[in-house]
Each structure stands twice: as C-alpha cells, then as structure tokens.
PDB file of C-alpha atoms in Angstrom:
ATOM      1  CA  MET A  25      43.285  15.119  -7.520  1.00 67.00           C
ATOM      2  CA  LEU A  26      43.511  11.345  -7.746  1.00 67.00           C
ATOM      3  CA  VAL A  27      43.483  11.110  -3.946  1.00 68.00           C
ATOM      4  CA  ALA A  28      40.311  13.227  -3.773  1.00 65.00           C
ATOM      5  CA  VAL A  29      38.585  10.985  -6.305  1.00 65.00           C
ATOM      6  CA  ALA A  30      39.638   7.915  -4.317  1.00 62.00           C
ATOM      7  CA  ILE A  31      38.285   9.416  -1.087  1.00 65.00           C
ATOM      8  CA  VAL A  32      34.975  10.301  -2.727  1.00 65.00           C
ATOM      9  CA  GLY A  33      34.751   6.782  -4.185  1.00 63.00           C
ATOM     10  CA  LEU A  34      35.438   5.282  -0.772  1.00 57.00           C
ATOM     11  CA  LEU A  35      32.760   7.454   0.864  1.00 57.00           C
ATOM     12  CA  VAL A  36      30.214   6.542  -1.801  1.00 62.00           C
ATOM     13  CA  GLY A  37      31.050   2.865  -1.291  1.00 64.00           C
ATOM     14  CA  LEU A  38      30.474   3.154   2.449  1.00 63.00           C
ATOM     15  CA  VAL A  39      27.456   5.474   2.477  1.00 58.00           C
ATOM     16  CA  GLY A  40      25.659   4.098  -0.596  1.00 54.00           C
ATOM     17  CA  PRO A  41      24.494   0.771   0.902  1.00 58.00           C
ATOM     18  CA  ALA A  42      23.305   2.473   4.097  1.00 55.00           C
ATOM     19  CA  ALA A  43      21.349   5.018   2.056  1.00 53.00           C
ATOM     20  CA  MET A  44      19.732   2.232   0.025  1.00 54.00           C
ATOM     21  CA  ARG A  45      18.715   0.371   3.205  1.00 56.00           C
ATOM     22  CA  ALA A  46      17.174   3.571   4.562  1.00 53.00           C
ATOM     23  CA  LEU A  47      15.300   4.115   1.297  1.00 51.00           C
ATOM     24  CA  GLN A  48      13.899   0.569   1.357  1.00 58.00           C
ATOM     25  CA  GLY A  49      12.874   1.015   5.002  1.00 61.00           C
ATOM     26  CA  SER A  50      11.056   4.236   4.184  1.00 85.00           C
ATOM     27  CA  ARG A  51       9.235   2.515   1.299  1.00 89.00           C
ATOM     28  CA  VAL A  52       8.009  -0.175   3.677  1.00 92.00           C
ATOM     29  CA  ASP A  53       6.944   2.476   6.200  1.00 93.00           C
ATOM     30  CA  THR A  54       5.124   4.435   3.493  1.00 94.00           C
ATOM     31  CA  THR A  55       3.322   1.327   2.264  1.00 95.00           C
ATOM     32  CA  GLU A  56       2.285   0.380   5.810  1.00 95.00           C
ATOM     33  CA  ALA A  57       0.895   3.903   6.301  1.00 95.00           C
ATOM     34  CA  GLN A  58      -1.047   3.652   3.033  1.00 96.00           C
ATOM     35  CA  ILE A  59      -2.508   0.302   4.111  1.00 97.00           C
ATOM     36  CA  ASN A  60      -3.618   1.885   7.394  1.00 96.00           C
ATOM     37  CA  GLN A  61      -5.276   4.757   5.493  1.00 96.00           C
ATOM     38  CA  LEU A  62      -7.073   2.313   3.202  1.00 97.00           C
ATOM     39  CA  ARG A  63      -8.258   0.302   6.228  1.00 96.00           C
ATOM     40  CA  ALA A  64      -9.633   3.524   7.743  1.00 96.00           C
ATOM     41  CA  ALA A  65     -11.422   4.254   4.457  1.00 97.00           C
ATOM     42  CA  VAL A  66     -12.926   0.738   4.531  1.00 97.00           C
ATOM     43  CA  ASP A  67     -14.112   1.415   8.094  1.00 97.00           C
ATOM     44  CA  ILE A  68     -15.836   4.647   7.052  1.00 97.00           C
ATOM     45  CA  PHE A  69     -17.368   2.880   4.021  1.00 97.00           C
ATOM     46  CA  SER A  70     -18.661   0.246   6.448  1.00 96.00           C
ATOM     47  CA  ILE A  71     -20.215   2.860   8.720  1.00 97.00           C
ATOM     48  CA  ASP A  72     -21.987   4.491   5.766  1.00 96.00           C
ATOM     49  CA  THR A  73     -23.157   1.321   4.018  1.00 96.00           C
ATOM     50  CA  GLY A  74     -23.442  -1.200   6.840  1.00 96.00           C
ATOM     51  CA  ARG A  75     -20.921  -3.567   5.228  1.00 95.00           C
ATOM     52  CA  VAL A  76     -17.399  -3.724   3.848  1.00 95.00           C
ATOM     53  CA  PRO A  77     -16.732  -4.014   0.126  1.00 95.00           C
ATOM     54  CA  ASN A  78     -16.929  -7.571  -1.139  1.00 92.00           C
ATOM     55  CA  GLU A  79     -14.014  -8.988  -3.143  1.00 92.00           C
ATOM     56  CA  ALA A  80     -15.719  -8.309  -6.456  1.00 92.00           C
ATOM     57  CA  GLU A  81     -16.054  -4.611  -5.580  1.00 93.00           C
ATOM     58  CA  GLY A  82     -12.615  -4.469  -3.991  1.00 94.00           C
ATOM     59  CA  LEU A  83     -10.979  -1.183  -3.150  1.00 96.00           C
ATOM     60  CA  THR A  84     -12.657   0.419  -6.177  1.00 95.00           C
ATOM     61  CA  ALA A  85     -15.809   0.684  -4.055  1.00 95.00           C
ATOM     62  CA  LEU A  86     -13.971   3.286  -1.969  1.00 96.00           C
ATOM     63  CA  VAL A  87     -13.642   5.689  -4.893  1.00 95.00           C
ATOM     64  CA  SER A  88     -16.454   4.831  -7.292  1.00 91.00           C
ATOM     65  CA  ASP A  89     -20.177   4.434  -6.657  1.00 85.00           C
ATOM     66  CA  THR A  90     -21.609   1.717  -8.854  1.00 76.00           C
ATOM     67  CA  GLY A  91     -25.097   2.939  -7.997  1.00 78.00           C
ATOM     68  CA  SER A  92     -25.869  -0.336  -6.283  1.00 84.00           C
ATOM     69  CA  ILE A  93     -24.391   0.417  -2.857  1.00 90.00           C
ATOM     70  CA  PRO A  94     -27.042   1.972  -0.609  1.00 94.00           C
ATOM     71  CA  GLY A  95     -25.585   4.611   1.716  1.00 94.00           C
ATOM     72  CA  TRP A  96     -22.404   5.141  -0.336  1.00 95.00           C
ATOM     73  CA  ASN A  97     -21.113   8.605   0.521  1.00 94.00           C
ATOM     74  CA  GLY A  98     -17.612   8.575  -0.975  1.00 89.00           C
ATOM     75  CA  PRO A  99     -15.125   8.829  -2.339  1.00 95.00           C
ATOM     76  CA  TYR A 100     -13.438   7.615   0.819  1.00 95.00           C
ATOM     77  CA  THR A 101      -9.849   8.412  -0.132  1.00 93.00           C
ATOM     78  CA  ARG A 102      -8.257  11.822   0.152  1.00 88.00           C
ATOM     79  CA  ASP A 103      -8.114  12.680  -3.547  1.00 89.00           C
ATOM     80  CA  GLY A 104     -10.762  10.296  -4.819  1.00 90.00           C
ATOM     81  CA  ALA A 105      -8.193   7.928  -6.318  1.00 93.00           C
ATOM     82  CA  LEU A 106      -6.684   4.670  -5.143  1.00 95.00           C
ATOM     83  CA  PRO A 107      -3.047   4.938  -4.114  1.00 94.00           C
ATOM     84  CA  THR A 108      -0.400   2.488  -5.262  1.00 95.00           C
ATOM     85  CA  ASP A 109       2.233   1.069  -2.951  1.00 95.00           C
ATOM     86  CA  ALA A 110       5.687   2.638  -2.682  1.00 94.00           C
ATOM     87  CA  TRP A 111       6.843   0.578  -5.677  1.00 94.00           C
ATOM     88  CA  GLY A 112       3.954   1.722  -7.898  1.00 95.00           C
ATOM     89  CA  ASN A 113       1.962  -1.525  -7.658  1.00 95.00           C
ATOM     90  CA  PRO A 114      -1.771  -1.674  -6.871  1.00 96.00           C
ATOM     91  CA  PHE A 115      -2.912  -2.949  -3.489  1.00 97.00           C
ATOM     92  CA  ILE A 116      -4.742  -6.259  -3.288  1.00 97.00           C
ATOM     93  CA  TYR A 117      -8.018  -6.437  -1.360  1.00 97.00           C
ATOM     94  CA  LYS A 118      -9.253  -9.659   0.215  1.00 95.00           C
ATOM     95  CA  PHE A 119     -12.320 -10.304   2.336  1.00 92.00           C
ATOM     96  CA  GLU A 120     -12.280 -13.806   3.791  1.00 88.00           C
ATOM     97  CA  ASP A 121     -13.959 -15.236   6.883  1.00 88.00           C
ATOM     98  CA  GLY A 122     -15.257 -11.801   7.835  1.00 87.00           C
ATOM     99  CA  GLN A 123     -11.773 -10.258   7.784  1.00 92.00           C
ATOM    100  CA  VAL A 124     -10.534  -7.490   5.507  1.00 95.00           C
ATOM    101  CA  GLN A 125      -6.955  -7.777   4.306  1.00 96.00           C
ATOM    102  CA  ILE A 126      -5.109  -5.190   2.217  1.00 97.00           C
ATOM    103  CA  ILE A 127      -1.845  -6.423   0.723  1.00 97.00           C
ATOM    104  CA  SER A 128       1.188  -4.989  -1.049  1.00 96.00           C
ATOM    105  CA  LEU A 129       3.343  -7.543  -2.841  1.00 95.00           C
ATOM    106  CA  GLY A 130       6.536  -5.684  -1.925  1.00 92.00           C
ATOM    107  CA  ALA A 131       9.387  -4.590  -4.167  1.00 91.00           C
ATOM    108  CA  ASP A 132       9.181  -7.513  -6.588  1.00 91.00           C
ATOM    109  CA  GLY A 133       5.387  -7.298  -7.101  1.00 89.00           C
ATOM    110  CA  GLN A 134       5.126 -11.082  -6.646  1.00 89.00           C
ATOM    111  CA  PRO A 135       3.392 -13.062  -3.865  1.00 92.00           C
ATOM    112  CA  GLY A 136       5.637 -14.182  -1.012  1.00 88.00           C
ATOM    113  CA  GLY A 137       9.259 -13.186  -0.911  1.00 86.00           C
ATOM    114  CA  THR A 138      11.691 -12.216   1.783  1.00 88.00           C
ATOM    115  CA  GLY A 139      13.430  -9.006   2.772  1.00 84.00           C
ATOM    116  CA  ARG A 140      12.463  -6.094   0.555  1.00 82.00           C
ATOM    117  CA  ASN A 141      10.434  -8.461  -1.636  1.00 87.00           C
ATOM    118  CA  ALA A 142       8.252  -9.627   1.266  1.00 90.00           C
ATOM    119  CA  ASP A 143       4.515  -8.992   1.171  1.00 91.00           C
ATOM    120  CA  ILE A 144       3.158  -6.291   3.470  1.00 91.00           C
ATOM    121  CA  SER A 145      -0.369  -6.640   4.764  1.00 91.00           C
ATOM    122  CA  GLY A 146      -2.740  -5.174   7.236  1.00 84.00           C
TER     123      GLY A 146
END
C-alpha cells in the first residue's frame, strides 16, 4: 500500500507541472482567440458606422448603443456581452494613431510582466 502511494505521488509530481504548463498555454490561446473575435467585432462596427469606437466608448460600444452612434446595428458580440480574458479580467481597448489595440494584462492582471504574467495584445 505504501509503495502504491509513493508511486502515485511520484506520478503526480512528474505530471502536475506539465499539466499546469498546458493549462497556462491554453489560457493564452483562449485569450488570443477572444482578442481576434473582438477585433472582428470592431471591424463589423466600423463597417456599420464608418468608424471604430473611440477610447471613451471603448469595447462597450460593441454591445450597447448609446443612441449617439449613427449606423449602430449591434450588439456585435455573440451573446451581446463583453467577454473577459481567460483569467476573468476585462480587456483593455486603446485607439492611438489610427490603430486599434485590444489588450489582456495576463495572469497577474497588471501591465507588463513576463511568462504567464505577460500582456497579450492584438
């Protein structure tokens, strides 16, 4: 019995870290896919309205008509709600120099970082 427990403990020790790395990789992949979907929604918003949301409107403009956006024909997300990243944090929307950027702050929810805490943007 003690040998079986030792073997199981050894297997958990070897497999556990690999499983955690795979989980973190899938969270990054999921977040990248969500960013791509939000970018597509911004593109459709742009086709309908002739512009992208400004920073004040942010991603909220994809799901809620303020009544002041001519041509708005949303919501532009699948279920009419804004998704959060794989860690449950809201996405950040920036529009600078004519470029749209959608950002996840990674696992730590803080700007910058490395590894699993690194920002993901698209």
